């Protein structure tokens, strides 16, 4: 019925009805309760009713992202919890200063759904990781480092904080004159789009230039709800980007990735990065080969709008930073000409003429 107004549940109520115990999980999905318990003992689970409703079948791409897998506690590769050296590169707790002019500022350890492949598994859902004191220390650090012109507000998910706390943090960052831009990294438009309200979008407007990078991994995450959330933020004048993680069994084929990138443009989100997953303990079962990522990039470029071709990034172990991986197009560099292949694989001669 067109004019019937349903009372929609508040995002906090949705979050409060999340599946967090092995017993709850077993009552809803066909899982092994003991195995789920072993995983949850190490890494917390939270599947809110909205994200849960997107699961269509056991082990589908939504399930894989949200439901604990016993492989998380196998550790055959002896991987680190922090392979990118984020902790050594944090001059104060929860503020990563790796690059010259920008920092990642972790203001929340909570998320609307705990992604099983999370690169910050060591921190998310852990109580007392982020406190008022770590936030104050981070603000003081940014204040006293004039080279910082770009602050990436991240977590966890900053949008799990209340509007008041978010506004307070943003006011404090905006009061620092050398900060030019603020970016917010949030998965909420995908995992709990009900959190994006008119009030939130209206409040964020006061802090321009403000950018949001969100995080979608599969076309079936693009729903009427997530579309409404992204449109609300875009209507507030906030350019929206997407950081997708390449995940085995979720989005590691050119067909799925192309559909995702195209659908993102339809909800006014510009694909920014596809991340090769980081070598984090407990996430190995999600890892594809970098060749898989290169093949996907090769089947995007030229085959669809350049707007939906992001960069494919690999984050170097030890904190070396992100580097793009790009398919080879230059086949051979001769003295007078280069041989270059196009997106269809045809070879062209490009004459080297210098002015
Ligand atoms: C990814 C990242 C950034 C931001 O990198 P951009 O390429 O500017 O988006 C900044 N700091 C750290 C520690 C990062 O991991
Ligand atoms: S939303 Fe981001 S920080 Fe939170 S669990 Fe997922 S990947 Fe990790």
PDB file of C-alpha atoms and ligand atoms in Angstrom, residues 111 113-115 117-118 124 155-156 187 215, ligand 2:
ATOM      1  CA  UNK A 111      31.027  -2.400  13.883  1.00  0.00           C
ATOM      2  CA  UNK A 113      28.737  -6.598  11.625  1.00  0.00           C
ATOM      3  CA  UNK A 114      32.099  -8.166  12.372  1.00  0.00           C
ATOM      4  CA  UNK A 115      33.506  -9.127   8.977  1.00  0.00           C
ATOM      5  CA  UNK A 117      38.146 -11.309   7.056  1.00  0.00           C
ATOM      6  CA  UNK A 118      38.760  -8.025   8.897  1.00  0.00           C
ATOM      7  CA  UNK A 124      37.405  -4.925  16.558  1.00  0.00           C
ATOM      8  CA  UNK A 155      37.838   2.102  13.336  1.00  0.00           C
ATOM      9  CA  UNK A 156      35.980  -0.219  13.757  1.00  0.00           C
ATOM     10  CA  UNK A 187      30.851   0.021   6.324  1.00  0.00           C
ATOM     11  CA  UNK A 215      32.882  -0.789   1.766  1.00  0.00           C
TER      12      UNK A 215
HETATM   13  S1  LIG B   2      33.373  -3.047   9.164  1.00  0.00           S
HETATM   14 FE1  LIG B   2      35.541  -2.743   8.687  1.00  0.00          FE
HETATM   15  S2  LIG B   2      36.562  -2.617  10.686  1.00  0.00           S
HETATM   16 FE2  LIG B   2      34.525  -3.526  11.030  1.00  0.00          FE
HETATM   17  S3  LIG B   2      34.843  -5.728  10.956  1.00  0.00           S
HETATM   18 FE3  LIG B   2      34.262  -5.087   8.883  1.00  0.00          FE
HETATM   19  S4  LIG B   2      36.211  -4.719   7.835  1.00  0.00           S
HETATM   20 FE4  LIG B   2      36.642  -4.762  10.057  1.00  0.00          FE
END
